[in-house]
Amino acid sequence: MKRGKKLLSVFVATFMVFSFAACGKENPASEKPESVEFDLGNYKIVYKDACIMEDYDGNDALVMTLDYTNNSGSSDSYLWSISENVMQNDVSLEFATIYLDESSFETVCDSQFTEVQNGETIEVKTAFILADTTSMVEVSFEESFGDATGKVITIDPSKLSRETPTAPSTKTTEKATTADAGDALLDFWNGDWYGWWVMTGCYGYYEGMGSMSWDICGTIDIGDDYTGTVVLWDEDYTRNDPMVEASVTLNEAGTGEYGTLMSESGNFTDIPLEHADWIVDPGLVDFPPGMIIIDGYYENGDDEYYYEIHLLPWGSSWDDLGEDFIPYSYYDWYLPLVEAGKPMPDSIDVGV
């Protein structure tokens, strides 16, 4: 899923770039061009090069390598400060998911989520699924929350080399460890969760299942670099064979005090999760305090539905929410475990 262009149009200065080196090495058919450097308000971008890689589904994807400098006066990330719109044949291209390691869901674009201190520079990659490998591509960059003049570069994918995924030079590939207590955001998100999920607008195989709900358990584990995982399972799955396994990022920005959680990659049942399929902001939930609601859309062939997942921390009381908002097995399964001081099980066995 791409990050969309802002609604307010801006005057853009266009840089025509007709030949580019591949990511990490030159295309033998052309000379490496000079880099394209520009300022977007409080941020400086240097376009370095581009290449073609295959995404997780075998699609050709344009992968651009940039240097990102934060001059905003406070820490910020490329993801939250820069907006991109990529066009080919007058159609917006979708964000591409290219794994460095499928077992950990690490992608070539993960450095976009790194919090960069004021005055510091990191290398980032950004990737979009190509419609073809011959038509010109226009890439526009804008400041996400400002009115600075945008910039456009034009790329000829036929001049690019094909490459295999490699991590940016400033990006560590080690999995983050869970942060120590004391960070209010991490204290809120990390831990075990319980609730229910529901389908609506069901078609195909799922037609007739609208408004049915199932109990669900899950664990959120986010490290001190604000990247981590969400694992969820309902009555038909287990912790070791989950319904959902998502790579996520956390940001302080949001309507409330607990920031915003965003999906980056992973799987929801049998379909992939992509960047920004989930944008979870607890500040948008009026009642009860501390609830998170994850919503999304499932589509696989003719089968489709919308879903909502309602979660509270394991051990929370749902008694004040009313019968229509209490998980189905709350009284028979959940409450006895909580009252006995039991930890969250690895499966939901409502027969217990």
Tab-separated table of C-alpha atoms in Angstrom:
chain	number	residue	atom	x	y	z
A	1	MET	CA	0.000	0.000	0.000
A	2	LYS	CA	1.457	3.311	-0.990
A	3	ARG	CA	1.614	6.522	0.949
A	4	GLY	CA	-0.713	8.861	-0.889
A	5	LYS	CA	-0.041	12.292	-2.261
A	6	LYS	CA	-1.406	15.160	-0.165
A	7	LEU	CA	-4.708	16.637	-1.260
A	8	LEU	CA	-3.376	20.164	-1.565
A	9	SER	CA	-1.465	20.489	-4.818
A	10	VAL	CA	1.989	21.981	-4.731
A	11	PHE	CA	4.238	23.451	-7.372
A	12	VAL	CA	6.956	20.921	-8.090
A	13	ALA	CA	10.354	21.335	-9.666
A	14	THR	CA	11.086	18.448	-12.006
A	15	PHE	CA	14.453	16.777	-12.371
A	16	MET	CA	14.802	14.547	-15.421
A	17	VAL	CA	17.084	11.624	-14.680
A	18	PHE	CA	17.568	9.385	-17.693
A	19	SER	CA	20.087	6.830	-16.463
A	20	PHE	CA	20.649	5.413	-13.003
A	21	ALA	CA	23.065	3.037	-11.376
A	22	ALA	CA	21.728	-0.112	-9.791
A	23	CYS	CA	21.514	-0.488	-6.018
A	24	GLY	CA	25.075	-1.022	-4.930
A	25	LYS	CA	26.681	-1.288	-8.390
A	26	GLU	CA	26.629	0.448	-11.752
A	27	ASN	CA	24.503	-0.610	-14.670
A	28	PRO	CA	27.034	-1.651	-17.327
A	29	ALA	CA	24.842	-0.089	-20.027
A	30	SER	CA	25.038	3.454	-18.656
A	31	GLU	CA	27.129	5.802	-16.580
A	32	LYS	CA	26.212	6.489	-13.009
A	33	PRO	CA	24.543	9.931	-12.822
A	34	GLU	CA	25.195	12.621	-10.299
A	35	SER	CA	22.941	12.398	-7.270
A	36	VAL	CA	19.816	14.559	-7.033
A	37	GLU	CA	19.749	16.638	-3.851
A	38	PHE	CA	16.869	18.763	-2.572
A	39	ASP	CA	15.319	20.204	0.585
A	40	LEU	CA	11.738	19.580	1.696
A	41	GLY	CA	11.094	22.045	4.492
A	42	ASN	CA	12.995	20.730	7.516
A	43	TYR	CA	14.345	17.693	5.691
A	44	LYS	CA	17.049	17.082	3.112
A	45	ILE	CA	16.800	14.246	0.582
A	46	VAL	CA	19.557	12.932	-1.655
A	47	TYR	CA	18.463	10.558	-4.397
A	48	LYS	CA	21.436	8.199	-4.838
A	49	ASP	CA	20.394	5.420	-7.211
A	50	ALA	CA	17.718	2.865	-8.106
A	51	CYS	CA	17.346	-0.736	-9.193
A	52	ILE	CA	14.729	-3.411	-9.841
A	53	MET	CA	14.025	-6.190	-7.340
A	54	GLU	CA	11.300	-8.805	-7.038
A	55	ASP	CA	8.752	-8.358	-4.256
A	56	TYR	CA	7.404	-11.192	-2.085
A	57	ASP	CA	4.879	-12.123	-4.809
A	58	GLY	CA	7.338	-12.117	-7.724
A	59	ASN	CA	6.387	-8.669	-9.066
A	60	ASP	CA	9.036	-6.339	-10.472
A	61	ALA	CA	9.542	-3.425	-8.096
A	62	LEU	CA	11.383	-0.129	-8.375
A	63	VAL	CA	13.700	0.284	-5.372
A	64	MET	CA	15.181	3.736	-4.752
A	65	THR	CA	18.062	4.450	-2.385
A	66	LEU	CA	18.038	7.831	-0.636
A	67	ASP	CA	19.876	9.712	2.074
A	68	TYR	CA	17.491	11.325	4.567
A	69	THR	CA	18.632	14.178	6.833
A	70	ASN	CA	16.401	15.409	9.643
A	71	ASN	CA	16.748	19.136	10.401
A	72	SER	CA	13.400	19.527	12.175
A	73	GLY	CA	14.820	20.254	15.622
A	74	SER	CA	13.549	16.977	17.115
A	75	SER	CA	13.712	13.269	16.323
A	76	ASP	CA	11.702	12.127	13.317
A	77	SER	CA	11.528	9.324	10.752
A	78	TYR	CA	11.393	9.274	6.966
A	79	LEU	CA	8.075	7.420	7.078
A	80	TRP	CA	6.267	10.101	9.068
A	81	SER	CA	7.922	13.191	7.597
A	82	ILE	CA	8.058	12.494	3.838
A	83	SER	CA	5.157	11.642	1.524
A	84	GLU	CA	5.716	9.923	-1.823
A	85	ASN	CA	3.558	9.471	-4.906
A	86	VAL	CA	4.863	7.257	-7.713
A	87	MET	CA	3.196	7.310	-11.138
A	88	GLN	CA	3.640	5.138	-14.231
A	89	ASN	CA	1.353	5.367	-17.262
A	90	ASP	CA	-0.778	7.872	-15.302
A	91	VAL	CA	-1.501	5.288	-12.585
A	92	SER	CA	-0.286	5.442	-8.977
A	93	LEU	CA	1.965	2.526	-8.077
A	94	GLU	CA	1.473	0.467	-4.934
A	95	PHE	CA	4.070	0.164	-2.185
A	96	ALA	CA	6.155	-3.021	-2.584
A	97	THR	CA	7.066	-5.474	0.169
A	98	ILE	CA	10.533	-6.961	-0.405
A	99	TYR	CA	11.782	-9.238	2.335
A	100	LEU	CA	15.352	-9.392	3.540
A	101	ASP	CA	14.330	-12.221	5.857
A	102	GLU	CA	10.849	-13.746	5.599
A	103	SER	CA	11.170	-15.475	8.969
A	104	SER	CA	11.488	-12.118	10.752
A	105	PHE	CA	9.432	-10.103	8.196
A	106	GLU	CA	12.366	-7.715	7.779
A	107	THR	CA	12.124	-5.723	4.547
A	108	VAL	CA	14.458	-3.526	2.507
A	109	CYS	CA	12.421	-0.469	3.524
A	110	ASP	CA	12.555	-0.930	7.299
A	111	SER	CA	14.989	1.956	7.791
A	112	GLN	CA	12.138	4.330	6.888
A	113	PHE	CA	10.822	3.759	10.413
A	114	THR	CA	14.073	4.583	12.218
A	115	GLU	CA	13.854	7.581	14.553
A	116	VAL	CA	16.549	9.965	13.313
A	117	GLN	CA	17.923	12.599	15.671
A	118	ASN	CA	18.061	16.244	14.628
A	119	GLY	CA	20.968	16.885	12.266
A	120	GLU	CA	21.620	13.202	11.570
A	121	THR	CA	21.488	11.378	8.220
A	122	ILE	CA	20.592	7.773	7.404
A	123	GLU	CA	20.220	5.780	4.209
A	124	VAL	CA	16.704	4.592	3.373
A	125	LYS	CA	15.144	2.569	0.590
A	126	THR	CA	11.642	2.942	-0.800
A	127	ALA	CA	9.978	0.467	-3.169
A	128	PHE	CA	6.963	0.390	-5.495
A	129	ILE	CA	5.475	-2.316	-7.735
A	130	LEU	CA	6.073	-1.521	-11.409
A	131	ALA	CA	3.376	-1.850	-14.063
A	132	ASP	CA	6.139	-2.629	-16.573
A	133	THR	CA	9.908	-2.236	-16.860
A	134	THR	CA	9.989	0.074	-19.883
A	135	SER	CA	7.658	3.028	-19.215
A	136	MET	CA	8.995	6.121	-17.455
A	137	VAL	CA	8.231	6.538	-13.752
A	138	GLU	CA	7.624	9.883	-12.023
A	139	VAL	CA	8.349	10.044	-8.301
A	140	SER	CA	7.158	13.037	-6.288
A	141	PHE	CA	8.386	13.793	-2.775
A	142	GLU	CA	6.605	16.141	-0.367
A	143	GLU	CA	6.826	17.114	3.275
A	144	SER	CA	3.998	15.221	5.002
A	145	PHE	CA	3.029	17.937	7.484
A	146	GLY	CA	4.221	21.123	5.857
A	147	ASP	CA	3.754	23.328	2.825
A	148	ALA	CA	7.252	23.167	1.356
A	149	THR	CA	7.528	22.949	-2.424
A	150	GLY	CA	7.655	19.340	-3.564
A	151	LYS	CA	10.178	17.718	-5.887
A	152	VAL	CA	9.783	15.271	-8.765
A	153	ILE	CA	12.318	12.973	-10.369
A	154	THR	CA	11.743	10.877	-13.481
A	155	ILE	CA	13.240	7.395	-13.731
A	156	ASP	CA	13.649	5.161	-16.771
A	157	PRO	CA	13.350	1.578	-15.442
A	158	SER	CA	14.727	0.141	-18.689
A	159	LYS	CA	18.137	1.568	-17.692
A	160	LEU	CA	18.160	-0.121	-14.266
A	161	SER	CA	19.901	-3.311	-13.229
A	162	ARG	CA	18.229	-6.141	-11.350
A	163	GLU	CA	19.469	-6.724	-7.820
A	164	THR	CA	18.853	-8.992	-4.863
A	165	PRO	CA	17.749	-7.413	-1.563
A	166	THR	CA	20.416	-5.948	0.716
A	167	ALA	CA	19.940	-3.877	3.844
A	168	PRO	CA	20.816	-0.146	3.849
A	169	SER	CA	24.284	0.507	5.200
A	170	THR	CA	22.991	2.222	8.331
A	171	LYS	CA	20.290	-0.338	9.149
A	172	THR	CA	20.963	-3.061	11.688
A	173	THR	CA	19.470	-6.445	10.875
A	174	GLU	CA	19.384	-7.679	14.447
A	175	LYS	CA	15.982	-8.135	16.013
A	176	ALA	CA	15.276	-5.528	18.652
A	177	THR	CA	15.008	-6.663	22.234
A	178	THR	CA	11.943	-5.697	24.196
A	179	ALA	CA	12.535	-2.384	25.893
A	180	ASP	CA	12.732	-2.012	29.642
A	181	ALA	CA	9.741	-0.635	31.489
A	182	GLY	CA	9.641	3.128	31.794
A	183	ASP	CA	8.646	4.033	28.248
A	184	ALA	CA	4.951	4.922	28.483
A	185	LEU	CA	4.225	3.874	24.902
A	186	LEU	CA	5.891	0.485	25.246
A	187	ASP	CA	4.359	-0.089	28.670
A	188	PHE	CA	0.937	0.395	27.087
A	189	TRP	CA	1.387	-1.751	23.969
A	190	ASN	CA	3.613	-4.615	25.076
A	191	GLY	CA	2.046	-7.680	26.639
A	192	ASP	CA	-0.860	-10.093	26.282
A	193	TRP	CA	-4.272	-9.046	24.948
A	194	TYR	CA	-7.735	-10.619	24.791
A	195	GLY	CA	-10.982	-9.733	23.071
A	196	TRP	CA	-13.096	-10.588	20.057
A	197	TRP	CA	-13.168	-10.082	16.318
A	198	VAL	CA	-16.012	-9.802	13.835
A	199	MET	CA	-16.611	-9.962	10.068
A	200	THR	CA	-18.932	-7.636	8.147
A	201	GLY	CA	-19.694	-7.140	4.451
A	202	CYS	CA	-18.966	-10.793	3.669
A	203	TYR	CA	-18.922	-12.230	0.138
A	204	GLY	CA	-17.985	-15.511	-1.514
A	205	TYR	CA	-17.125	-18.319	0.889
A	206	TYR	CA	-17.804	-16.026	3.856
A	207	GLU	CA	-21.256	-14.855	2.750
A	208	GLY	CA	-23.719	-15.376	5.571
A	209	MET	CA	-21.023	-15.084	8.255
A	210	GLY	CA	-21.460	-11.335	8.707
A	211	SER	CA	-21.635	-10.148	12.316
A	212	MET	CA	-20.385	-13.502	13.628
A	213	SER	CA	-17.695	-13.034	16.271
A	214	TRP	CA	-14.936	-15.118	17.806
A	215	ASP	CA	-12.800	-14.794	20.927
A	216	ILE	CA	-9.195	-13.870	20.203
A	217	CYS	CA	-5.915	-13.721	22.125
A	218	GLY	CA	-2.666	-12.054	21.177
A	219	THR	CA	0.754	-10.819	22.152
A	220	ILE	CA	2.376	-7.519	21.203
A	221	ASP	CA	6.166	-7.340	21.453
A	222	ILE	CA	7.781	-4.036	20.453
A	223	GLY	CA	11.438	-3.229	20.997
A	224	ASP	CA	13.133	-0.039	22.086
A	225	ASP	CA	13.574	0.920	18.419
A	226	TYR	CA	9.742	0.941	18.153
A	227	THR	CA	9.611	-2.033	15.786
A	228	GLY	CA	8.159	-5.401	16.702
A	229	THR	CA	5.465	-7.995	16.133
A	230	VAL	CA	1.782	-8.641	16.745
A	231	VAL	CA	0.670	-12.287	16.972
A	232	LEU	CA	-3.061	-13.113	17.211
A	233	TRP	CA	-5.019	-16.368	17.375
A	234	ASP	CA	-8.703	-17.196	17.724
A	235	GLU	CA	-10.451	-20.466	18.582
A	236	ASP	CA	-9.257	-22.158	15.369
A	237	TYR	CA	-5.586	-21.231	15.802
A	238	THR	CA	-2.864	-21.253	18.464
A	239	ARG	CA	0.060	-19.096	19.509
A	240	ASN	CA	2.410	-21.391	17.571
A	241	ASP	CA	0.086	-21.519	14.552
A	242	PRO	CA	-1.427	-18.025	14.662
A	243	MET	CA	-4.203	-16.419	12.662
A	244	VAL	CA	-2.185	-13.214	12.350
A	245	GLU	CA	1.546	-12.587	12.463
A	246	ALA	CA	2.442	-8.990	11.675
A	247	SER	CA	5.583	-6.890	11.665
A	248	VAL	CA	4.686	-3.449	13.038
A	249	THR	CA	6.126	-0.057	13.877
A	250	LEU	CA	5.135	2.327	16.643
A	251	ASN	CA	5.149	6.104	16.452
A	252	GLU	CA	4.517	8.757	19.089
A	253	ALA	CA	2.209	10.657	16.728
A	254	GLY	CA	-1.500	10.069	17.282
A	255	THR	CA	-4.695	11.563	18.646
A	256	GLY	CA	-3.972	10.340	22.175
A	257	GLU	CA	-1.108	9.606	24.539
A	258	TYR	CA	-0.317	6.115	23.223
A	259	GLY	CA	0.761	6.948	19.680
A	260	THR	CA	-0.048	4.917	16.579
A	261	LEU	CA	0.729	1.318	15.641
A	262	MET	CA	1.193	0.561	11.926
A	263	SER	CA	1.516	-2.726	10.054
A	264	GLU	CA	4.521	-3.155	7.787
A	265	SER	CA	4.358	-6.771	6.619
A	266	GLY	CA	3.163	-10.205	7.665
A	267	ASN	CA	0.028	-12.271	7.181
A	268	PHE	CA	-3.661	-12.149	8.112
A	269	THR	CA	-4.902	-15.743	7.786
A	270	ASP	CA	-3.950	-16.605	4.169
A	271	ILE	CA	-3.302	-13.133	2.726
A	272	PRO	CA	-0.312	-10.802	3.181
A	273	LEU	CA	-0.382	-7.721	5.375
A	274	GLU	CA	1.367	-4.705	3.911
A	275	HIS	CA	2.571	-1.288	4.938
A	276	ALA	CA	-0.255	0.759	6.518
A	277	ASP	CA	-2.947	-1.918	6.085
A	278	TRP	CA	-3.339	-1.374	9.822
A	279	ILE	CA	-3.169	2.066	11.414
A	280	VAL	CA	-4.171	1.607	15.049
A	281	ASP	CA	-4.718	4.710	17.191
A	282	PRO	CA	-6.105	4.036	20.710
A	283	GLY	CA	-6.929	7.735	21.010
A	284	LEU	CA	-9.816	7.216	18.584
A	285	VAL	CA	-11.534	4.750	20.946
A	286	ASP	CA	-13.920	6.636	23.243
A	287	PHE	CA	-14.712	3.749	25.599
A	288	PRO	CA	-13.354	1.836	27.365
A	289	PRO	CA	-9.964	3.402	28.127
A	290	GLY	CA	-7.079	1.214	27.015
A	291	MET	CA	-8.922	-0.644	24.256
A	292	ILE	CA	-7.333	-1.001	20.835
A	293	ILE	CA	-9.345	-1.684	17.680
A	294	ILE	CA	-7.637	-3.136	14.612
A	295	ASP	CA	-9.641	-2.948	11.411
A	296	GLY	CA	-8.875	-4.119	7.916
A	297	TYR	CA	-10.104	-5.677	4.700
A	298	TYR	CA	-9.715	-9.279	3.553
A	299	GLU	CA	-9.834	-10.176	-0.149
A	300	ASN	CA	-8.781	-13.436	-1.762
A	301	GLY	CA	-10.356	-14.068	-5.153
A	302	ASP	CA	-14.141	-13.848	-4.753
A	303	ASP	CA	-13.897	-14.110	-0.962
A	304	GLU	CA	-13.903	-10.848	0.956
A	305	TYR	CA	-14.967	-9.170	4.176
A	306	TYR	CA	-14.174	-6.303	6.510
A	307	TYR	CA	-12.927	-7.159	9.973
A	308	GLU	CA	-12.588	-5.486	13.352
A	309	ILE	CA	-10.524	-6.807	16.260
A	310	HIS	CA	-11.337	-5.402	19.728
A	311	LEU	CA	-8.676	-5.981	22.398
A	312	LEU	CA	-8.039	-5.158	26.057
A	313	PRO	CA	-4.999	-6.226	28.095
A	314	TRP	CA	-5.247	-9.753	29.494
A	315	GLY	CA	-6.809	-9.548	32.955
A	316	SER	CA	-9.050	-6.552	32.170
A	317	SER	CA	-12.720	-6.543	33.101
A	318	TRP	CA	-15.286	-6.302	30.300
A	319	ASP	CA	-18.288	-6.241	32.638
A	320	ASP	CA	-19.172	-2.579	32.049
A	321	LEU	CA	-19.234	-2.813	28.256
A	322	GLY	CA	-22.646	-4.424	27.904
A	323	GLU	CA	-23.672	-7.785	26.511
A	324	ASP	CA	-23.195	-6.824	22.853
A	325	PHE	CA	-19.518	-5.941	23.394
A	326	ILE	CA	-18.370	-8.814	25.613
A	327	PRO	CA	-16.449	-11.735	24.043
A	328	TYR	CA	-18.569	-14.857	23.596
A	329	SER	CA	-16.512	-17.010	25.995
A	330	TYR	CA	-15.804	-14.222	28.476
A	331	TYR	CA	-17.756	-15.686	31.402
A	332	ASP	CA	-17.190	-19.395	30.769
A	333	TRP	CA	-13.523	-19.383	29.726
A	334	TYR	CA	-11.769	-16.057	30.296
A	335	LEU	CA	-13.027	-14.981	33.737
A	336	PRO	CA	-12.271	-18.303	35.488
A	337	LEU	CA	-8.682	-18.138	34.220
A	338	VAL	CA	-8.238	-14.500	35.258
A	339	GLU	CA	-9.802	-15.020	38.688
A	340	ALA	CA	-7.471	-17.988	39.222
A	341	GLY	CA	-4.477	-15.798	38.337
A	342	LYS	CA	-3.624	-17.872	35.274
A	343	PRO	CA	-1.501	-16.467	32.436
A	344	MET	CA	-2.935	-16.246	28.944
A	345	PRO	CA	-2.978	-19.747	27.384
A	346	ASP	CA	-1.476	-20.590	24.006
A	347	SER	CA	-4.890	-21.603	22.663
A	348	ILE	CA	-8.546	-20.810	23.304
A	349	ASP	CA	-10.060	-24.076	24.481
A	350	VAL	CA	-13.621	-23.127	25.330
A	351	GLY	CA	-14.254	-26.693	26.452
A	352	VAL	CA	-12.072	-26.137	29.533
